[in-house]
PDB file of C-alpha atoms in Angstrom:
ATOM      1  CA  UNK A   1      -2.479  16.301  29.380  1.00  0.00           C
ATOM      2  CA  UNK A   2      -0.838  12.736  29.667  1.00  0.00           C
ATOM      3  CA  UNK A   3      -1.046  11.642  33.500  1.00  0.00           C
ATOM      4  CA  UNK A   4       1.354   8.241  33.750  1.00  0.00           C
ATOM      5  CA  UNK A   5       1.620   6.052  37.624  1.00  0.00           C
ATOM      6  CA  UNK A   6       4.489   4.169  37.831  1.00  0.00           C
ATOM      7  CA  UNK A   7       5.169   0.707  40.369  1.00  0.00           C
ATOM      8  CA  UNK A   8       8.465   1.292  41.701  1.00  0.00           C
ATOM      9  CA  UNK A   9       8.670  -1.741  43.916  1.00  0.00           C
ATOM     10  CA  UNK A  10       7.922  -4.086  40.813  1.00  0.00           C
ATOM     11  CA  UNK A  11      10.408  -2.607  38.099  1.00  0.00           C
ATOM     12  CA  UNK A  12       9.182   0.549  37.855  1.00  0.00           C
ATOM     13  CA  UNK A  13       6.703  -0.695  35.840  1.00  0.00           C
ATOM     14  CA  UNK A  14       4.187   1.915  34.280  1.00  0.00           C
ATOM     15  CA  UNK A  15       0.689   0.880  35.485  1.00  0.00           C
ATOM     16  CA  UNK A  16      -1.434   3.413  33.973  1.00  0.00           C
ATOM     17  CA  UNK A  17      -1.041   6.064  30.731  1.00  0.00           C
ATOM     18  CA  UNK A  18      -4.111   8.025  30.750  1.00  0.00           C
ATOM     19  CA  UNK A  19      -4.988  10.727  28.329  1.00  0.00           C
ATOM     20  CA  UNK A  20      -8.242  12.806  27.687  1.00  0.00           C
ATOM     21  CA  UNK A  21     -10.095  10.553  29.605  1.00  0.00           C
ATOM     22  CA  UNK A  22      -8.800   7.359  28.595  1.00  0.00           C
ATOM     23  CA  UNK A  23      -6.471   4.184  29.665  1.00  0.00           C
ATOM     24  CA  UNK A  24      -4.028   3.415  27.116  1.00  0.00           C
ATOM     25  CA  UNK A  25      -2.220   0.579  28.688  1.00  0.00           C
ATOM     26  CA  UNK A  26      -3.603  -2.823  28.966  1.00  0.00           C
ATOM     27  CA  UNK A  27      -3.661  -5.673  31.405  1.00  0.00           C
ATOM     28  CA  UNK A  28      -3.506  -8.829  31.951  1.00  0.00           C
ATOM     29  CA  UNK A  29      -4.634 -10.557  35.280  1.00  0.00           C
ATOM     30  CA  UNK A  30      -1.095 -12.278  36.123  1.00  0.00           C
ATOM     31  CA  UNK A  31      -0.944 -12.363  40.421  1.00  0.00           C
ATOM     32  CA  UNK A  32       2.375 -14.082  40.176  1.00  0.00           C
ATOM     33  CA  UNK A  33       4.235 -11.042  38.288  1.00  0.00           C
ATOM     34  CA  UNK A  34       4.835  -9.048  41.634  1.00  0.00           C
ATOM     35  CA  UNK A  35       6.804 -12.221  43.320  1.00  0.00           C
ATOM     36  CA  UNK A  36       8.823 -11.928  39.936  1.00  0.00           C
ATOM     37  CA  UNK A  37      12.566 -11.842  41.222  1.00  0.00           C
ATOM     38  CA  UNK A  38      16.008 -11.358  39.062  1.00  0.00           C
ATOM     39  CA  UNK A  39      16.895 -14.257  36.469  1.00  0.00           C
ATOM     40  CA  UNK A  40      12.672 -15.710  36.366  1.00  0.00           C
ATOM     41  CA  UNK A  41      10.696 -15.596  33.352  1.00  0.00           C
ATOM     42  CA  UNK A  42       9.011 -12.846  32.396  1.00  0.00           C
ATOM     43  CA  UNK A  43       5.432 -12.486  33.472  1.00  0.00           C
ATOM     44  CA  UNK A  44       2.934 -10.612  31.150  1.00  0.00           C
ATOM     45  CA  UNK A  45       0.633  -8.746  33.050  1.00  0.00           C
ATOM     46  CA  UNK A  46       0.397  -5.735  30.655  1.00  0.00           C
ATOM     47  CA  UNK A  47       1.054  -1.868  31.370  1.00  0.00           C
ATOM     48  CA  UNK A  48       4.568  -0.518  30.141  1.00  0.00           C
ATOM     49  CA  UNK A  49       8.127  -2.551  31.135  1.00  0.00           C
ATOM     50  CA  UNK A  50      11.103  -1.302  31.185  1.00  0.00           C
ATOM     51  CA  UNK A  51      13.007  -4.439  28.914  1.00  0.00           C
ATOM     52  CA  UNK A  52      16.933  -3.656  29.258  1.00  0.00           C
ATOM     53  CA  UNK A  53      19.816  -4.724  28.118  1.00  0.00           C
ATOM     54  CA  UNK A  54      17.525  -7.127  25.712  1.00  0.00           C
ATOM     55  CA  UNK A  55      13.528  -7.761  25.616  1.00  0.00           C
ATOM     56  CA  UNK A  56      14.215 -11.297  24.192  1.00  0.00           C
ATOM     57  CA  UNK A  57      16.833 -13.820  25.292  1.00  0.00           C
ATOM     58  CA  UNK A  58      18.828 -13.516  28.321  1.00  0.00           C
ATOM     59  CA  UNK A  59      17.789 -12.116  30.689  1.00  0.00           C
ATOM     60  CA  UNK A  60      14.062 -12.779  29.756  1.00  0.00           C
ATOM     61  CA  UNK A  61      12.680  -9.160  29.047  1.00  0.00           C
ATOM     62  CA  UNK A  62      16.196  -7.911  30.097  1.00  0.00           C
ATOM     63  CA  UNK A  63      17.346  -7.795  33.806  1.00  0.00           C
ATOM     64  CA  UNK A  64      15.101  -4.473  34.778  1.00  0.00           C
ATOM     65  CA  UNK A  65      11.470  -5.299  35.126  1.00  0.00           C
ATOM     66  CA  UNK A  66      12.125  -7.967  37.697  1.00  0.00           C
ATOM     67  CA  UNK A  67      13.733  -5.698  39.754  1.00  0.00           C
ATOM     68  CA  UNK A  68      12.799  -3.463  42.863  1.00  0.00           C
ATOM     69  CA  UNK A  69      13.504   0.277  41.474  1.00  0.00           C
ATOM     70  CA  UNK A  70      14.054   3.435  44.134  1.00  0.00           C
ATOM     71  CA  UNK A  71      13.321   7.588  44.051  1.00  0.00           C
ATOM     72  CA  UNK A  72      15.446  10.072  44.675  1.00  0.00           C
ATOM     73  CA  UNK A  73      13.374  13.387  44.241  1.00  0.00           C
ATOM     74  CA  UNK A  74      12.226  13.138  40.745  1.00  0.00           C
ATOM     75  CA  UNK A  75      14.082  10.674  39.665  1.00  0.00           C
ATOM     76  CA  UNK A  76      13.545   6.744  39.327  1.00  0.00           C
ATOM     77  CA  UNK A  77      16.729   4.490  39.541  1.00  0.00           C
ATOM     78  CA  UNK A  78      16.869   0.337  39.353  1.00  0.00           C
ATOM     79  CA  UNK A  79      20.705  -1.565  40.113  1.00  0.00           C
ATOM     80  CA  UNK A  80      20.868  -4.354  37.792  1.00  0.00           C
ATOM     81  CA  UNK A  81      24.649  -6.368  38.112  1.00  0.00           C
ATOM     82  CA  UNK A  82      26.365  -4.368  34.883  1.00  0.00           C
ATOM     83  CA  UNK A  83      24.569  -1.269  34.118  1.00  0.00           C
ATOM     84  CA  UNK A  84      22.246   1.330  36.528  1.00  0.00           C
ATOM     85  CA  UNK A  85      18.803   3.021  34.951  1.00  0.00           C
ATOM     86  CA  UNK A  86      17.624   6.298  36.040  1.00  0.00           C
ATOM     87  CA  UNK A  87      14.553   7.882  34.917  1.00  0.00           C
ATOM     88  CA  UNK A  88      12.569  11.283  35.321  1.00  0.00           C
ATOM     89  CA  UNK A  89       9.088  11.485  34.168  1.00  0.00           C
ATOM     90  CA  UNK A  90       7.828  15.003  33.552  1.00  0.00           C
ATOM     91  CA  UNK A  91       4.322  16.712  32.758  1.00  0.00           C
ATOM     92  CA  UNK A  92       4.166  19.110  29.216  1.00  0.00           C
ATOM     93  CA  UNK A  93       2.179  21.524  27.793  1.00  0.00           C
ATOM     94  CA  UNK A  94       0.765  18.335  25.183  1.00  0.00           C
ATOM     95  CA  UNK A  95       1.778  14.957  26.920  1.00  0.00           C
ATOM     96  CA  UNK A  96       4.532  13.881  28.803  1.00  0.00           C
ATOM     97  CA  UNK A  97       8.504  13.086  28.786  1.00  0.00           C
ATOM     98  CA  UNK A  98      10.577  10.828  29.795  1.00  0.00           C
ATOM     99  CA  UNK A  99      14.154  11.135  30.172  1.00  0.00           C
ATOM    100  CA  UNK A 100      17.054   8.282  30.683  1.00  0.00           C
ATOM    101  CA  UNK A 101      20.200   8.262  31.608  1.00  0.00           C
ATOM    102  CA  UNK A 102      21.780   4.322  31.590  1.00  0.00           C
ATOM    103  CA  UNK A 103      25.454   3.950  33.529  1.00  0.00           C
ATOM    104  CA  UNK A 104      27.585   1.060  32.451  1.00  0.00           C
ATOM    105  CA  UNK A 105      31.350   0.994  31.657  1.00  0.00           C
ATOM    106  CA  UNK A 106      32.512   1.958  28.085  1.00  0.00           C
ATOM    107  CA  UNK A 107      31.799  -0.388  25.724  1.00  0.00           C
ATOM    108  CA  UNK A 108      28.903  -1.588  27.476  1.00  0.00           C
ATOM    109  CA  UNK A 109      25.853  -2.859  24.628  1.00  0.00           C
ATOM    110  CA  UNK A 110      22.127  -2.705  25.224  1.00  0.00           C
ATOM    111  CA  UNK A 111      18.942  -3.069  23.849  1.00  0.00           C
ATOM    112  CA  UNK A 112      15.741  -0.978  25.527  1.00  0.00           C
ATOM    113  CA  UNK A 113      12.753  -0.965  25.127  1.00  0.00           C
ATOM    114  CA  UNK A 114       9.565   1.333  26.401  1.00  0.00           C
ATOM    115  CA  UNK A 115       7.550  -2.271  26.194  1.00  0.00           C
ATOM    116  CA  UNK A 116       4.205  -0.811  26.290  1.00  0.00           C
ATOM    117  CA  UNK A 117       1.386  -2.761  25.851  1.00  0.00           C
ATOM    118  CA  UNK A 118      -1.425  -0.418  24.291  1.00  0.00           C
ATOM    119  CA  UNK A 119      -5.653  -1.339  24.594  1.00  0.00           C
ATOM    120  CA  UNK A 120      -6.373  -1.154  21.002  1.00  0.00           C
ATOM    121  CA  UNK A 121      -9.529  -1.941  19.270  1.00  0.00           C
ATOM    122  CA  UNK A 122      -9.850  -3.731  16.061  1.00  0.00           C
ATOM    123  CA  UNK A 123     -10.381  -0.562  14.103  1.00  0.00           C
ATOM    124  CA  UNK A 124      -6.512   0.545  15.458  1.00  0.00           C
ATOM    125  CA  UNK A 125      -4.421   1.961  12.518  1.00  0.00           C
ATOM    126  CA  UNK A 126      -0.617   2.526  13.799  1.00  0.00           C
ATOM    127  CA  UNK A 127       1.313   5.743  11.267  1.00  0.00           C
ATOM    128  CA  UNK A 128       4.767   5.689  11.216  1.00  0.00           C
ATOM    129  CA  UNK A 129       7.476   6.847   8.087  1.00  0.00           C
ATOM    130  CA  UNK A 130       6.297   5.075   4.953  1.00  0.00           C
ATOM    131  CA  UNK A 131       8.990   3.210   3.500  1.00  0.00           C
ATOM    132  CA  UNK A 132      11.087   2.810   6.776  1.00  0.00           C
ATOM    133  CA  UNK A 133      13.203  -0.200   6.777  1.00  0.00           C
ATOM    134  CA  UNK A 134      10.921  -3.105   8.682  1.00  0.00           C
ATOM    135  CA  UNK A 135      12.414  -6.054   9.964  1.00  0.00           C
ATOM    136  CA  UNK A 136      10.118  -9.383  10.579  1.00  0.00           C
ATOM    137  CA  UNK A 137      11.885 -11.900  12.976  1.00  0.00           C
ATOM    138  CA  UNK A 138      10.898 -15.704  12.001  1.00  0.00           C
ATOM    139  CA  UNK A 139       7.735 -16.011  13.313  1.00  0.00           C
ATOM    140  CA  UNK A 140       6.028 -14.330  10.690  1.00  0.00           C
ATOM    141  CA  UNK A 141       6.895 -16.927   8.340  1.00  0.00           C
ATOM    142  CA  UNK A 142       3.431 -18.491   8.375  1.00  0.00           C
ATOM    143  CA  UNK A 143       2.369 -14.970   7.215  1.00  0.00           C
ATOM    144  CA  UNK A 144       4.434 -14.456   4.400  1.00  0.00           C
ATOM    145  CA  UNK A 145       4.452 -15.820   0.586  1.00  0.00           C
ATOM    146  CA  UNK A 146       8.242 -16.814   0.611  1.00  0.00           C
ATOM    147  CA  UNK A 147      10.677 -19.224   1.869  1.00  0.00           C
ATOM    148  CA  UNK A 148      12.361 -18.146   5.209  1.00  0.00           C
ATOM    149  CA  UNK A 149      16.252 -17.817   4.572  1.00  0.00           C
ATOM    150  CA  UNK A 150      18.266 -20.855   5.793  1.00  0.00           C
ATOM    151  CA  UNK A 151      19.582 -18.612   9.141  1.00  0.00           C
ATOM    152  CA  UNK A 152      18.538 -15.771   8.988  1.00  0.00           C
ATOM    153  CA  UNK A 153      17.807 -13.484  12.199  1.00  0.00           C
ATOM    154  CA  UNK A 154      15.415 -11.539  10.596  1.00  0.00           C
ATOM    155  CA  UNK A 155      14.388 -10.174   6.972  1.00  0.00           C
ATOM    156  CA  UNK A 156      13.683  -6.528   6.013  1.00  0.00           C
ATOM    157  CA  UNK A 157      10.455  -4.977   3.849  1.00  0.00           C
ATOM    158  CA  UNK A 158       9.305  -1.896   3.645  1.00  0.00           C
ATOM    159  CA  UNK A 159       6.616  -0.260   6.231  1.00  0.00           C
ATOM    160  CA  UNK A 160       3.898  -0.575   6.658  1.00  0.00           C
ATOM    161  CA  UNK A 161       3.747  -3.695   4.107  1.00  0.00           C
ATOM    162  CA  UNK A 162       7.293  -5.365   4.679  1.00  0.00           C
ATOM    163  CA  UNK A 163       7.430  -8.508   2.580  1.00  0.00           C
ATOM    164  CA  UNK A 164       3.541  -8.006   1.574  1.00  0.00           C
ATOM    165  CA  UNK A 165       2.557  -8.283   5.132  1.00  0.00           C
ATOM    166  CA  UNK A 166       0.501  -5.663   6.013  1.00  0.00           C
ATOM    167  CA  UNK A 167       0.980  -4.515  10.100  1.00  0.00           C
ATOM    168  CA  UNK A 168      -0.088  -0.824  10.173  1.00  0.00           C
ATOM    169  CA  UNK A 169      -4.166  -2.528  10.443  1.00  0.00           C
ATOM    170  CA  UNK A 170      -4.688  -4.492  13.598  1.00  0.00           C
ATOM    171  CA  UNK A 171      -8.042  -6.056  12.484  1.00  0.00           C
ATOM    172  CA  UNK A 172      -9.908  -9.107  14.549  1.00  0.00           C
ATOM    173  CA  UNK A 173      -8.003 -11.837  16.218  1.00  0.00           C
ATOM    174  CA  UNK A 174      -7.235 -14.608  13.293  1.00  0.00           C
ATOM    175  CA  UNK A 175      -4.781 -16.602  15.540  1.00  0.00           C
ATOM    176  CA  UNK A 176      -1.496 -14.985  14.635  1.00  0.00           C
ATOM    177  CA  UNK A 177       1.456 -13.219  16.160  1.00  0.00           C
ATOM    178  CA  UNK A 178       4.071 -11.453  14.653  1.00  0.00           C
ATOM    179  CA  UNK A 179       7.138  -8.753  15.800  1.00  0.00           C
ATOM    180  CA  UNK A 180       8.564  -6.710  13.965  1.00  0.00           C
ATOM    181  CA  UNK A 181      11.376  -3.608  14.311  1.00  0.00           C
ATOM    182  CA  UNK A 182      10.493  -0.321  12.095  1.00  0.00           C
ATOM    183  CA  UNK A 183      13.730   1.975  11.558  1.00  0.00           C
ATOM    184  CA  UNK A 184      11.690   5.288  12.807  1.00  0.00           C
ATOM    185  CA  UNK A 185      11.521   7.453  15.762  1.00  0.00           C
ATOM    186  CA  UNK A 186       7.947   7.580  16.168  1.00  0.00           C
ATOM    187  CA  UNK A 187       4.445   6.039  15.667  1.00  0.00           C
ATOM    188  CA  UNK A 188       0.853   7.796  16.064  1.00  0.00           C
ATOM    189  CA  UNK A 189      -1.352   5.261  16.939  1.00  0.00           C
ATOM    190  CA  UNK A 190      -5.268   6.482  15.802  1.00  0.00           C
ATOM    191  CA  UNK A 191      -8.355   4.371  17.460  1.00  0.00           C
ATOM    192  CA  UNK A 192     -11.259   6.035  16.706  1.00  0.00           C
ATOM    193  CA  UNK A 193     -10.989   9.807  17.461  1.00  0.00           C
ATOM    194  CA  UNK A 194      -8.010   8.820  20.424  1.00  0.00           C
ATOM    195  CA  UNK A 195      -5.020   9.598  19.045  1.00  0.00           C
ATOM    196  CA  UNK A 196      -1.400   8.866  21.195  1.00  0.00           C
ATOM    197  CA  UNK A 197       2.283   9.407  19.649  1.00  0.00           C
ATOM    198  CA  UNK A 198       5.139   8.422  20.883  1.00  0.00           C
ATOM    199  CA  UNK A 199       8.781   9.153  20.047  1.00  0.00           C
ATOM    200  CA  UNK A 200      12.336   8.558  21.135  1.00  0.00           C
ATOM    201  CA  UNK A 201      15.357  10.888  20.335  1.00  0.00           C
ATOM    202  CA  UNK A 202      18.955   9.621  21.708  1.00  0.00           C
ATOM    203  CA  UNK A 203      21.971  11.773  19.835  1.00  0.00           C
ATOM    204  CA  UNK A 204      24.442   8.851  18.324  1.00  0.00           C
ATOM    205  CA  UNK A 205      21.960   5.787  19.008  1.00  0.00           C
ATOM    206  CA  UNK A 206      19.967   3.547  16.715  1.00  0.00           C
ATOM    207  CA  UNK A 207      16.416   4.370  17.583  1.00  0.00           C
ATOM    208  CA  UNK A 208      13.164   2.474  16.267  1.00  0.00           C
ATOM    209  CA  UNK A 209       9.749   1.164  16.890  1.00  0.00           C
ATOM    210  CA  UNK A 210       9.382  -1.922  17.918  1.00  0.00           C
ATOM    211  CA  UNK A 211       5.758  -3.388  17.173  1.00  0.00           C
ATOM    212  CA  UNK A 212       4.526  -7.065  18.495  1.00  0.00           C
ATOM    213  CA  UNK A 213       1.407  -7.562  16.868  1.00  0.00           C
ATOM    214  CA  UNK A 214      -0.773 -10.554  18.627  1.00  0.00           C
ATOM    215  CA  UNK A 215      -3.917 -11.266  17.677  1.00  0.00           C
ATOM    216  CA  UNK A 216      -4.848 -14.372  20.111  1.00  0.00           C
ATOM    217  CA  UNK A 217      -1.733 -16.437  18.419  1.00  0.00           C
ATOM    218  CA  UNK A 218       0.529 -16.177  21.378  1.00  0.00           C
ATOM    219  CA  UNK A 219       0.969 -17.850  23.746  1.00  0.00           C
ATOM    220  CA  UNK A 220       0.139 -21.796  23.546  1.00  0.00           C
ATOM    221  CA  UNK A 221      -2.358 -22.847  25.049  1.00  0.00           C
ATOM    222  CA  UNK A 222      -3.748 -20.357  25.985  1.00  0.00           C
ATOM    223  CA  UNK A 223      -3.513 -17.411  23.781  1.00  0.00           C
ATOM    224  CA  UNK A 224      -4.702 -13.752  24.526  1.00  0.00           C
ATOM    225  CA  UNK A 225      -4.914 -10.654  22.253  1.00  0.00           C
ATOM    226  CA  UNK A 226      -1.884  -7.699  23.099  1.00  0.00           C
ATOM    227  CA  UNK A 227      -0.364  -5.018  20.910  1.00  0.00           C
ATOM    228  CA  UNK A 228       2.799  -3.406  21.704  1.00  0.00           C
ATOM    229  CA  UNK A 229       3.882  -0.451  20.343  1.00  0.00           C
ATOM    230  CA  UNK A 230       7.623  -0.262  22.028  1.00  0.00           C
ATOM    231  CA  UNK A 231       9.845   2.969  20.959  1.00  0.00           C
ATOM    232  CA  UNK A 232      13.547   1.257  21.652  1.00  0.00           C
ATOM    233  CA  UNK A 233      17.188   1.996  21.397  1.00  0.00           C
ATOM    234  CA  UNK A 234      18.355  -0.664  18.966  1.00  0.00           C
ATOM    235  CA  UNK A 235      16.868  -2.343  16.158  1.00  0.00           C
ATOM    236  CA  UNK A 236      16.694  -6.388  16.954  1.00  0.00           C
ATOM    237  CA  UNK A 237      14.754  -7.952  19.890  1.00  0.00           C
ATOM    238  CA  UNK A 238      18.014 -10.171  21.229  1.00  0.00           C
ATOM    239  CA  UNK A 239      20.864  -8.581  22.086  1.00  0.00           C
ATOM    240  CA  UNK A 240      22.414 -11.474  21.104  1.00  0.00           C
ATOM    241  CA  UNK A 241      21.479 -10.839  17.554  1.00  0.00           C
ATOM    242  CA  UNK A 242      22.649  -7.362  17.394  1.00  0.00           C
ATOM    243  CA  UNK A 243      24.883  -6.556  14.750  1.00  0.00           C
ATOM    244  CA  UNK A 244      27.414  -3.465  15.134  1.00  0.00           C
ATOM    245  CA  UNK A 245      24.788  -1.196  14.327  1.00  0.00           C
ATOM    246  CA  UNK A 246      21.901  -2.775  16.059  1.00  0.00           C
ATOM    247  CA  UNK A 247      22.224  -2.075  19.961  1.00  0.00           C
ATOM    248  CA  UNK A 248      23.341   0.853  21.798  1.00  0.00           C
ATOM    249  CA  UNK A 249      26.908   1.378  22.968  1.00  0.00           C
ATOM    250  CA  UNK A 250      28.403   3.335  26.254  1.00  0.00           C
ATOM    251  CA  UNK A 251      30.736   5.870  25.387  1.00  0.00           C
ATOM    252  CA  UNK A 252      33.783   6.588  27.164  1.00  0.00           C
ATOM    253  CA  UNK A 253      31.362   9.148  29.074  1.00  0.00           C
ATOM    254  CA  UNK A 254      30.468   6.134  30.939  1.00  0.00           C
ATOM    255  CA  UNK A 255      26.853   7.376  30.245  1.00  0.00           C
ATOM    256  CA  UNK A 256      23.911   7.099  27.249  1.00  0.00           C
ATOM    257  CA  UNK A 257      20.781   9.310  27.697  1.00  0.00           C
ATOM    258  CA  UNK A 258      17.538   9.606  25.400  1.00  0.00           C
ATOM    259  CA  UNK A 259      14.095  11.060  25.987  1.00  0.00           C
ATOM    260  CA  UNK A 260      10.603   9.152  25.423  1.00  0.00           C
ATOM    261  CA  UNK A 261       8.248  11.753  24.528  1.00  0.00           C
ATOM    262  CA  UNK A 262       3.868  11.055  24.469  1.00  0.00           C
ATOM    263  CA  UNK A 263       1.166  13.434  23.352  1.00  0.00           C
ATOM    264  CA  UNK A 264      -2.078  13.116  23.049  1.00  0.00           C
ATOM    265  CA  UNK A 265      -2.271  14.494  19.628  1.00  0.00           C
ATOM    266  CA  UNK A 266      -0.229  14.007  15.992  1.00  0.00           C
ATOM    267  CA  UNK A 267       0.109  15.748  13.094  1.00  0.00           C
ATOM    268  CA  UNK A 268      -0.595  12.245  11.032  1.00  0.00           C
ATOM    269  CA  UNK A 269      -4.036  12.179   9.029  1.00  0.00           C
TER     270      UNK A 269
END
């Protein structure tokens, strides 16, 4: 069973994700998080943030994380300038599900990420579809054996070692930080005997798993360790970089629906 606790007053943020006695969410002392307002720079307090309509770019980490949410029955909702996002959480026999509905004008494009920062040991490993197309972004340049192509927003390789960069194993702090977006709908996290699987379904929309592997390389001047495993609608961190197939799009019915599933078990080795 997976237990989830959220904070509606502060962006609908998930403050706890527990399974089999283990707390999976990483946290950082950041009292300024409680004072955030729309348009503010992102405050990284850990947990899981609802990032929409972008992650990087403007507004920083989206427009929903800094607004108060409301609850109607079993549904949480936030009203933003260009859209409304609703979320319903429920327990399942082997975990939990979160059903989402975004309502906006037809044609509205967006990226959404369940920006989950996990509390993982250096021995933790990430399991996704072998060979899945993986996008690396410019902060990966110092870790690559090749020059970054001039003007490229990203380059692609194959999971788990895109362009020779092993991303499936975390390891100890080494002063690096790199983001990636993997074209798959599922990730299973192994940490010792513990397992957490995250999967995403959204009919007719691009789905992926974003990874933020920060091994003490971000931010300056006081870096810390954090690992983001982030089910995503879209294939880029910044909506401004999205090509025609890289972002979710609201259809004529004016709504997009998707489901995030979490289980404390997985079938991978």
